[in-house]
Amino acid sequence: MPQASPIEGEYDYVIAGAGSAGCVLANRLSADAKNRVLLLEAGGRDNWIWFHIPVGYLFAIGNPRSDWMFKTESVPGLNGRALNYPRGKVIGGSSSINAMIYMRGQSADYDHWRQLGLTGWGWDDVLPFFKQHENHFLGASDHHAVGGEWRIEHPRVRWDLLDAFRTAAEQAGIKRIDDFNTGDNEGSAAYHVNQKRGRRWSAARGFLKPALNRSNLRLETGCLVEGVTFDGKRANGVRYRQNGESRLARCKGEVILAAGSIGSIQILQLSGVGPAAHLNGFGIPVVLDKPGVGENLQDHLQLRMIYKVSGVKTLNQMYASLFGRAQIFADYALRRRGPLTMAPSQLGIVTRSDPRRERANIQFHVQPLSLDRFGEPLHTFPAFTSSVANIHPTSRGFVRLRSTDPADKPVIQPNYLSTDADKRVAADSLRVTRHIVSQPALKAFRPVEFLPGDAVGNDDASLAKAAGDIGTTIFHPVGTAKMGRDSDPMAVVDERLRVLGLDRIRVVDASVMPTITSGNTNSPTIMIAEKGAAMIREDAKSC
């Protein structure tokens, strides 16, 4: 490996990753003018129109300009299929290409973390950190705040078909609610979105760009991190490759990994922190044998059921028509409304896969469109998609190195549907979907099940196999550097997000979740970064 050339001077904080967490950290840690902060991002700037027009996710996902283009290994639970595994490759990270859905999860998620011994991570503890950066259209209340950097708005488009689906859900016994973010998200509602007047509101727009005029914050893009450097057990810098040159950023304070549940793991393992047997297999000198690094991967597997309909407008036939496209673009250009402002899902439902569940455990994303997979064209026939995900999966996967080359994509094995419990929830979820679609509110549109299809029986075995055929990621990987007590051999970081067994290095991103939250994971990640930054500042004062 060529000798790295040092960057100018030393930094108080070197942050690897300018995704959702990294943008928050850079903002908060550089707010103190005494701190020199370096933010390294492997992707580029968000200077492409489809990063800002909300429906741009259709063009950004599966595009090497904006997506890391990861792929899973063959997954036995998906009948041997491998999946594309999108992750944002740009400042703002996945918040620049994601669904823009604001969802905190359930209060019980965080209370469970506290019950695991993670002091300070219960619902009452984290709620102030959610509110600290909120600018919510509902105004200030016990649940929400205004004036913060994270913009949350009501969707700017509606569909008769989705209104009818919500009524059908009500006829099936699922109540209507106004807000998924009060601690109990059971019910149906329109998803609140991270937008500002019809434009995507990414973490880069909300947190990073307003801070870039600070002289003590430096952003470098196109920087592929090769590893953290150590003096014994103390982190003292970051090696990275930029424009073909290997460079070194020296850090007198703390190195903070914020590259996500895939990227942060790859960096740790390349740095010699991880399962010793795995690292030895690549000849990587072991700094710390830490078996939990890369384990505990959790994700929400969505089962995308598609129904053909008639007599109602969907995005499929609008987009297939030149006149329809003209209407779409005119509506956006003149009013910043309409389909171009769409999040991938406008209607959400959180309910129980069966009545015996203690709390709601499945989440629907209902869309007035259909396609084979993200990154491919919409179908030409009118249809809607009802995606349903088990939000409390028991299956666990892993992330591991494929080679010692930082540019080589890692091994990702989510192990979806590897437990009997997850297979049972999958079968029940498909039955719940069929029950909702059979209600009177949708009969006028004559829905016909296109995927997995009417030929699939309603018994457990048939539905579990169908789930393996149609299941795909909903882009929520977490847990690969989980928080835990030092008595837990699989824990990677403590409750203050410090890597156990090492000094001056933390992980602050979705990888630290010990268990996945009950819903979309972007805003919980931003909360983790908000709380993490506060702990970093507190600990610096006590030194």
XYZ file of C-alpha atoms in Angstrom:
543
model
C 0.000 0.000 0.000
C 1.467 3.456 -0.893
C 2.508 5.723 1.960
C -0.317 8.103 2.836
C 0.311 11.832 2.653
C -1.086 13.754 5.649
C -3.768 16.396 5.266
C -3.003 19.795 6.755
C -2.922 19.870 10.543
C -4.859 17.840 13.075
C -8.599 17.679 13.596
C -10.631 17.429 16.757
C -13.152 15.215 14.964
C -12.843 13.205 11.772
C -16.217 11.911 10.591
C -16.320 9.107 8.014
C -19.548 9.376 6.048
C -21.691 12.395 5.137
C -24.975 10.513 5.156
C -27.909 11.219 7.439
C -25.917 10.778 10.653
C -22.731 12.401 9.371
C -24.543 15.579 8.294
C -26.058 16.004 11.771
C -22.720 15.303 13.482
C -20.865 17.763 11.281
C -23.406 20.470 12.046
C -23.497 19.925 15.792
C -19.779 19.391 16.405
C -18.701 22.350 14.278
C -21.150 24.656 16.101
C -18.337 25.177 18.614
C -15.787 27.314 16.763
C -12.974 25.741 18.769
C -13.530 22.350 17.126
C -11.815 21.535 13.835
C -14.076 19.055 12.042
C -13.295 17.057 8.903
C -16.144 15.280 7.118
C -15.175 12.628 4.561
C -17.701 11.440 1.981
C -17.034 8.771 -0.622
C -19.817 10.000 -2.891
C -20.198 13.407 -4.491
C -22.251 16.564 -4.169
C -26.018 16.505 -4.631
C -25.816 18.538 -7.839
C -28.280 16.463 -9.876
C -31.913 17.439 -10.324
C -33.233 14.018 -9.300
C -31.740 14.399 -5.825
C -34.232 17.231 -5.263
C -37.426 16.389 -7.144
C -39.099 13.859 -4.813
C -39.992 11.248 -7.409
C -36.317 11.167 -8.367
C -35.869 8.045 -6.275
C -37.132 6.181 -9.362
C -34.018 7.351 -11.210
C -31.515 7.479 -8.341
C -31.969 3.933 -7.032
C -30.006 1.568 -9.246
C -27.901 4.387 -10.722
C -24.148 4.217 -9.956
C -24.061 8.011 -9.765
C -26.222 7.951 -6.637
C -26.312 4.359 -5.390
C -23.516 2.125 -4.071
C -25.115 -0.697 -6.081
C -24.589 -3.279 -3.362
C -26.007 -6.757 -3.851
C -26.809 -9.423 -1.307
C -25.633 -12.980 -1.444
C -28.131 -15.629 -2.499
C -30.715 -15.759 0.303
C -32.119 -19.223 1.110
C -35.303 -17.739 2.584
C -35.934 -15.938 -0.714
C -35.753 -19.229 -2.601
C -32.149 -18.577 -3.583
C -32.619 -15.062 -4.969
C -30.030 -12.308 -4.479
C -31.270 -8.717 -4.107
C -30.011 -5.323 -5.120
C -29.270 -3.450 -1.899
C -29.433 0.323 -2.505
C -27.471 2.784 -0.342
C -27.039 6.495 -1.053
C -23.694 7.511 -2.603
C -23.848 11.293 -2.170
C -23.851 13.886 0.582
C -26.996 13.232 2.565
C -26.491 9.507 1.979
C -29.677 7.509 1.715
C -31.745 10.547 2.775
C -30.979 11.872 -0.728
C -32.578 8.887 -2.481
C -34.978 7.378 0.069
C -38.752 7.421 0.562
C -38.696 10.698 2.582
C -41.093 9.127 5.117
C -40.940 10.534 8.643
C -41.462 7.636 11.026
C -40.033 7.346 14.544
C -41.274 3.855 15.357
C -42.977 2.802 18.577
C -42.202 3.918 22.120
C -41.784 0.236 23.014
C -38.822 0.005 20.607
C -36.777 2.421 22.673
C -38.074 1.208 26.024
C -36.794 -2.218 24.986
C -33.349 -0.719 24.378
C -33.436 0.711 27.891
C -34.503 -2.669 29.259
C -31.409 -4.164 27.633
C -29.393 -1.999 30.019
C -28.823 0.912 27.642
C -29.307 3.839 29.999
C -30.669 6.959 28.321
C -32.268 5.224 25.336
C -35.891 4.831 26.499
C -38.727 6.630 24.695
C -38.868 9.481 27.208
C -35.096 9.868 26.826
C -34.999 10.008 23.025
C -38.169 12.049 22.391
C -36.422 15.369 23.187
C -33.732 14.521 20.630
C -36.355 13.837 17.962
C -37.995 17.165 18.735
C -34.719 19.097 18.941
C -34.312 19.250 15.172
C -37.974 19.099 14.073
C -39.782 21.684 11.994
C -43.169 19.978 11.829
C -46.196 21.197 9.901
C -48.510 20.174 12.774
C -46.903 22.770 15.015
C -45.506 22.588 18.526
C -47.091 20.034 20.868
C -46.167 17.301 23.308
C -45.136 15.226 20.303
C -43.650 17.717 17.852
C -41.626 20.910 17.587
C -41.011 23.731 15.128
C -37.968 25.731 14.167
C -35.508 22.858 13.701
C -33.563 21.755 10.650
C -35.555 18.605 9.805
C -38.522 19.707 7.716
C -41.681 17.553 7.885
C -44.729 18.265 5.720
C -48.038 16.752 4.660
C -47.932 15.107 1.191
C -48.873 17.349 -1.719
C -50.746 14.778 -3.800
C -53.781 12.571 -3.215
C -55.297 9.616 -5.050
C -58.898 8.368 -5.003
C -57.538 4.828 -5.063
C -55.579 5.317 -1.847
C -58.552 6.956 -0.141
C -60.561 3.866 -1.036
C -57.818 1.561 0.256
C -57.812 3.392 3.582
C -61.579 2.979 3.807
C -61.167 -0.707 3.012
C -58.632 -1.007 5.840
C -61.163 0.611 8.161
C -63.800 -1.874 7.016
C -61.280 -4.595 7.891
C -61.028 -3.246 11.438
C -57.977 -0.940 11.187
C -58.591 2.469 12.753
C -57.752 5.828 11.203
C -55.165 7.987 12.961
C -53.670 11.388 12.180
C -50.028 10.865 13.125
C -47.749 7.823 13.195
C -45.258 9.542 15.507
C -46.828 9.745 18.953
C -45.267 6.540 20.301
C -48.115 4.281 19.162
C -48.233 4.015 15.375
C -51.049 1.466 15.011
C -53.618 2.567 12.444
C -53.809 4.125 8.966
C -52.675 7.598 7.935
C -51.029 9.549 5.168
C -47.275 9.418 5.586
C -45.663 12.683 6.647
C -42.681 13.469 4.447
C -39.298 15.184 4.620
C -39.974 17.847 2.028
C -40.126 21.603 1.734
C -42.782 22.926 -0.626
C -42.575 19.970 -2.973
C -38.809 19.407 -2.899
C -36.905 16.654 -1.108
C -35.476 17.747 2.223
C -32.369 15.611 2.727
C -29.980 15.659 5.673
C -27.535 17.484 3.408
C -30.019 20.300 2.820
C -31.199 20.463 6.401
C -28.014 20.017 8.412
C -24.858 20.088 6.297
C -25.195 22.911 3.792
C -26.111 25.575 6.380
C -22.923 24.691 8.269
C -20.509 24.642 5.346
C -19.774 28.342 5.636
C -18.100 27.709 9.005
C -14.330 28.015 8.749
C -13.828 25.129 11.184
C -15.764 22.571 9.078
C -14.172 20.977 6.053
C -16.054 18.654 3.684
C -14.098 16.438 1.310
C -15.998 14.364 -1.289
C -14.806 11.455 -3.384
C -12.960 10.062 -0.347
C -13.011 6.275 -0.001
C -11.978 5.471 3.557
C -9.323 2.746 3.691
C -9.195 2.407 7.456
C -8.748 3.976 10.869
C -5.204 4.309 12.200
C -4.381 3.425 15.798
C -1.694 4.080 18.347
C -2.166 0.886 20.321
C -5.875 0.902 21.126
C -6.326 4.615 20.548
C -7.653 5.895 17.222
C -5.514 8.735 15.886
C -6.462 9.181 12.259
C -8.169 8.016 9.090
C -6.592 6.802 5.873
C -8.548 7.476 2.699
C -8.149 7.511 -1.048
C -9.041 10.617 -3.047
C -8.356 11.208 -6.737
C -6.194 8.092 -6.802
C -3.970 9.293 -3.949
C -3.825 7.744 -0.488
C -4.062 10.402 2.217
C -4.055 10.584 5.991
C -6.210 12.784 8.202
C -4.734 13.061 11.686
C -7.128 13.293 14.624
C -6.246 14.486 18.117
C -9.811 14.040 19.345
C -12.244 11.367 18.173
C -12.751 9.393 14.990
C -16.475 8.926 14.305
C -17.746 6.315 11.876
C -21.061 7.341 10.319
C -20.966 5.337 7.102
C -24.018 3.211 7.900
C -24.717 -0.418 8.634
C -22.669 -1.532 5.627
C -19.964 1.129 5.310
C -19.019 1.486 8.975
C -18.599 -2.284 9.248
C -16.337 -2.420 6.217
C -14.184 0.357 7.689
C -13.940 -1.322 11.099
C -12.961 -4.670 9.631
C -10.413 -3.138 7.235
C -8.967 -1.379 10.300
C -8.442 -4.639 12.168
C -11.542 -4.416 14.383
C -13.823 -7.413 14.072
C -13.939 -11.198 14.335
C -10.286 -12.269 14.534
C -10.764 -15.423 12.486
C -12.357 -13.448 9.652
C -9.621 -10.790 9.683
C -6.844 -13.363 9.878
C -8.230 -14.954 6.728
C -7.359 -11.772 4.861
C -4.030 -11.192 6.622
C -5.342 -8.065 8.353
C -3.488 -7.335 11.612
C -5.993 -7.587 14.460
C -6.265 -4.439 16.558
C -9.211 -5.828 18.527
C -10.998 -9.165 18.322
C -14.606 -7.986 18.316
C -16.914 -10.826 17.159
C -20.060 -8.677 16.946
C -18.738 -6.380 14.207
C -20.880 -7.146 11.159
C -23.275 -9.510 12.909
C -26.909 -8.806 13.966
C -27.920 -7.402 10.558
C -31.659 -6.663 10.570
C -33.844 -5.302 7.807
C -37.526 -5.000 6.960
C -38.451 -7.408 4.169
C -41.290 -5.992 2.111
C -43.721 -8.297 0.347
C -44.856 -6.351 -2.711
C -48.336 -7.491 -3.683
C -49.565 -5.934 -6.941
C -53.205 -5.626 -7.979
C -54.482 -4.661 -11.411
C -57.452 -2.284 -11.261
C -59.835 -0.515 -13.608
C -61.943 2.626 -13.522
C -59.527 4.628 -11.376
C -56.430 6.747 -11.995
C -52.969 5.362 -11.175
C -49.513 6.687 -11.955
C -48.913 3.813 -14.384
C -51.302 4.992 -17.078
C -50.582 8.669 -16.415
C -46.866 8.172 -17.005
C -47.466 5.973 -20.056
C -49.386 8.803 -21.764
C -47.640 11.830 -23.285
C -50.596 13.981 -22.244
C -50.446 12.493 -18.754
C -46.745 13.272 -18.470
C -47.361 16.835 -19.610
C -49.982 17.213 -16.872
C -47.585 15.826 -14.279
C -44.777 18.216 -15.198
C -47.109 21.213 -15.492
C -48.587 20.549 -12.062
C -45.123 20.467 -10.555
C -43.776 23.467 -12.459
C -46.759 25.674 -11.667
C -47.794 24.529 -8.182
C -45.078 22.212 -6.826
C -47.805 19.605 -6.455
C -48.843 16.342 -8.030
C -47.074 13.054 -8.777
C -43.560 14.532 -9.016
C -43.811 15.351 -5.296
C -44.652 11.742 -4.452
C -42.848 9.736 -1.874
C -42.768 6.075 -2.986
C -45.682 5.491 -0.604
C -48.368 7.958 0.376
C -50.622 5.767 2.500
C -49.348 3.895 5.521
C -50.972 1.236 7.664
C -49.463 -0.273 10.805
C -51.389 -3.199 12.229
C -51.080 -6.731 13.621
C -50.460 -9.823 11.557
C -52.789 -11.644 13.925
C -54.892 -10.434 16.884
C -52.744 -12.257 19.454
C -49.795 -9.882 18.925
C -48.983 -7.617 21.863
C -48.457 -4.666 19.550
C -48.666 -3.800 15.881
C -46.007 -5.747 13.993
C -46.582 -5.179 10.257
C -46.394 -2.008 8.171
C -47.974 -1.303 4.790
C -46.668 1.074 2.133
C -49.485 1.523 -0.399
C -48.661 3.022 -3.790
C -50.833 3.987 -6.797
C -48.263 2.433 -9.139
C -46.489 -0.814 -9.895
C -43.171 -1.927 -11.337
C -41.053 -5.049 -11.333
C -38.400 -3.461 -9.114
C -37.064 0.017 -8.316
C -34.869 1.269 -11.133
C -37.120 -0.333 -13.784
C -40.047 1.225 -15.716
C -43.576 1.411 -14.403
C -46.030 -1.141 -15.721
C -48.276 0.121 -18.508
C -51.484 -1.326 -17.024
C -53.325 0.470 -14.165
C -52.375 -1.065 -10.834
C -51.472 -0.422 -7.227
C -48.858 -1.978 -4.966
C -49.540 -2.946 -1.386
C -46.182 -3.657 0.235
C -46.282 -5.177 3.695
C -43.288 -5.696 5.979
C -42.715 -7.495 9.266
C -41.366 -4.654 11.419
C -40.225 -6.974 14.218
C -38.186 -9.576 12.320
C -36.355 -12.299 14.216
C -34.036 -13.235 11.325
C -30.445 -11.992 11.616
C -27.803 -11.661 8.933
C -24.254 -10.370 8.615
C -21.854 -8.104 6.714
C -18.275 -9.214 6.037
C -15.308 -8.264 3.904
C -14.991 -9.731 0.447
C -11.366 -8.649 0.148
C -8.919 -6.104 1.575
C -9.685 -3.669 -1.241
C -11.883 -0.850 0.171
C -13.480 -0.476 -3.267
C -14.616 -4.115 -3.286
C -18.242 -4.424 -2.220
C -18.654 -6.420 1.010
C -20.513 -9.668 1.534
C -24.097 -8.898 2.613
C -26.284 -11.766 3.809
C -29.580 -10.581 5.351
C -30.846 -14.133 6.000
C -34.453 -13.070 5.445
C -37.157 -15.561 6.479
C -34.605 -17.771 8.217
C -36.852 -18.296 11.259
C -40.193 -20.038 11.542
C -41.576 -16.951 13.307
C -40.782 -14.705 10.319
C -42.258 -17.206 7.858
C -45.460 -17.295 9.897
C -45.725 -13.486 9.971
C -45.078 -13.363 6.220
C -47.933 -15.757 5.508
C -50.249 -13.890 7.869
C -49.275 -10.556 6.273
C -50.296 -11.706 2.827
C -53.618 -12.920 4.241
C -54.193 -9.526 5.900
C -53.545 -7.814 2.549
C -56.025 -10.057 0.756
C -58.581 -9.397 3.483
C -58.275 -5.618 3.095
C -58.474 -5.777 -0.716
C -61.634 -7.888 -0.494
C -63.549 -5.142 1.349
C -66.467 -3.288 -0.302
C -64.577 0.025 -0.624
C -62.352 -1.385 -3.392
C -64.882 -3.508 -5.258
C -65.724 -0.739 -7.733
C -62.149 -0.914 -9.062
C -62.291 -4.705 -9.586
C -58.844 -5.499 -8.136
C -57.171 -8.606 -9.556
C -54.121 -9.990 -7.804
C -51.208 -9.842 -10.265
C -48.416 -10.674 -7.801
C -48.059 -13.226 -6.311
C -51.311 -14.120 -8.101
C -54.660 -15.757 -7.424
C -53.171 -19.183 -8.123
C -51.233 -18.979 -4.844
C -53.260 -20.655 -2.136
C -54.077 -19.155 1.252
C -52.367 -21.903 3.267
C -49.171 -21.307 5.259
C -46.848 -23.285 2.985
C -48.034 -21.627 -0.248
C -47.905 -18.137 1.221
C -44.469 -18.637 2.797
C -43.078 -19.755 -0.561
C -44.757 -16.798 -2.277
C -43.163 -14.460 0.280
C -39.780 -15.855 -0.691
C -40.578 -15.248 -4.354
C -41.756 -11.624 -4.024
C -39.944 -10.354 -0.921
C -37.384 -7.600 -1.276
C -35.581 -5.110 0.923
C -37.309 -1.939 1.977
C -33.853 -0.412 2.517
C -33.650 -0.444 6.332
C -30.412 -2.269 7.283
C -29.481 -1.740 10.934
C -27.786 -3.389 13.883
C -24.361 -4.470 12.633
C -22.438 -2.574 15.344
C -25.028 -2.894 18.051
C -25.120 -1.073 21.353
C -24.787 -3.280 24.404
C -23.297 -3.759 27.830
C -19.649 -4.750 28.059
C -20.876 -8.094 29.419
C -22.431 -8.846 26.017
C -19.731 -10.490 23.860
C -21.557 -9.426 20.665
C -21.879 -5.748 21.621
C -19.743 -3.347 19.580
C -20.458 0.034 21.186
C -21.615 1.078 24.642
C -24.612 3.295 25.419
C -22.480 6.352 24.606
C -21.633 4.860 21.204
C -17.945 4.334 22.078
C -16.394 1.215 20.566
C -15.906 -1.176 23.457
C -12.243 -1.953 24.052
C -10.891 1.011 22.067
C -10.298 4.702 22.780
C -11.316 7.792 20.824
C -13.508 6.019 18.287
C -17.310 5.875 18.082
C -19.899 4.563 15.684
C -22.887 6.882 15.252
C -25.375 5.615 12.688
C -28.103 2.995 12.192
C -25.653 0.160 12.782
C -25.751 0.782 16.554
C -29.450 -0.148 16.917
C -29.614 -3.334 18.993
C -33.045 -4.098 17.516
C -34.746 -2.506 14.534
C -37.349 0.205 15.037
C -40.997 -0.330 14.072
C -41.010 1.571 10.791
C -38.795 3.549 8.446
C -35.340 4.001 9.924
C -34.010 7.299 8.557
C -35.377 9.656 11.196
C -34.397 7.325 14.073
C -30.871 7.431 12.617
C -30.944 11.215 12.678
C -32.111 11.084 16.295
C -29.185 8.770 17.122
C -26.810 11.296 15.571
C -28.409 14.165 17.491
C -28.073 12.285 20.769
C -24.623 11.023 19.834
C -23.369 14.541 19.131
C -24.684 15.697 22.511
C -22.827 12.866 24.266
C -19.624 13.610 22.370
C -19.780 17.264 23.453
C -20.546 16.271 27.061
C -17.643 13.826 27.188
C -15.244 16.387 25.709
C -16.095 18.822 28.512
C -15.441 16.200 31.174
C -11.987 15.313 29.829
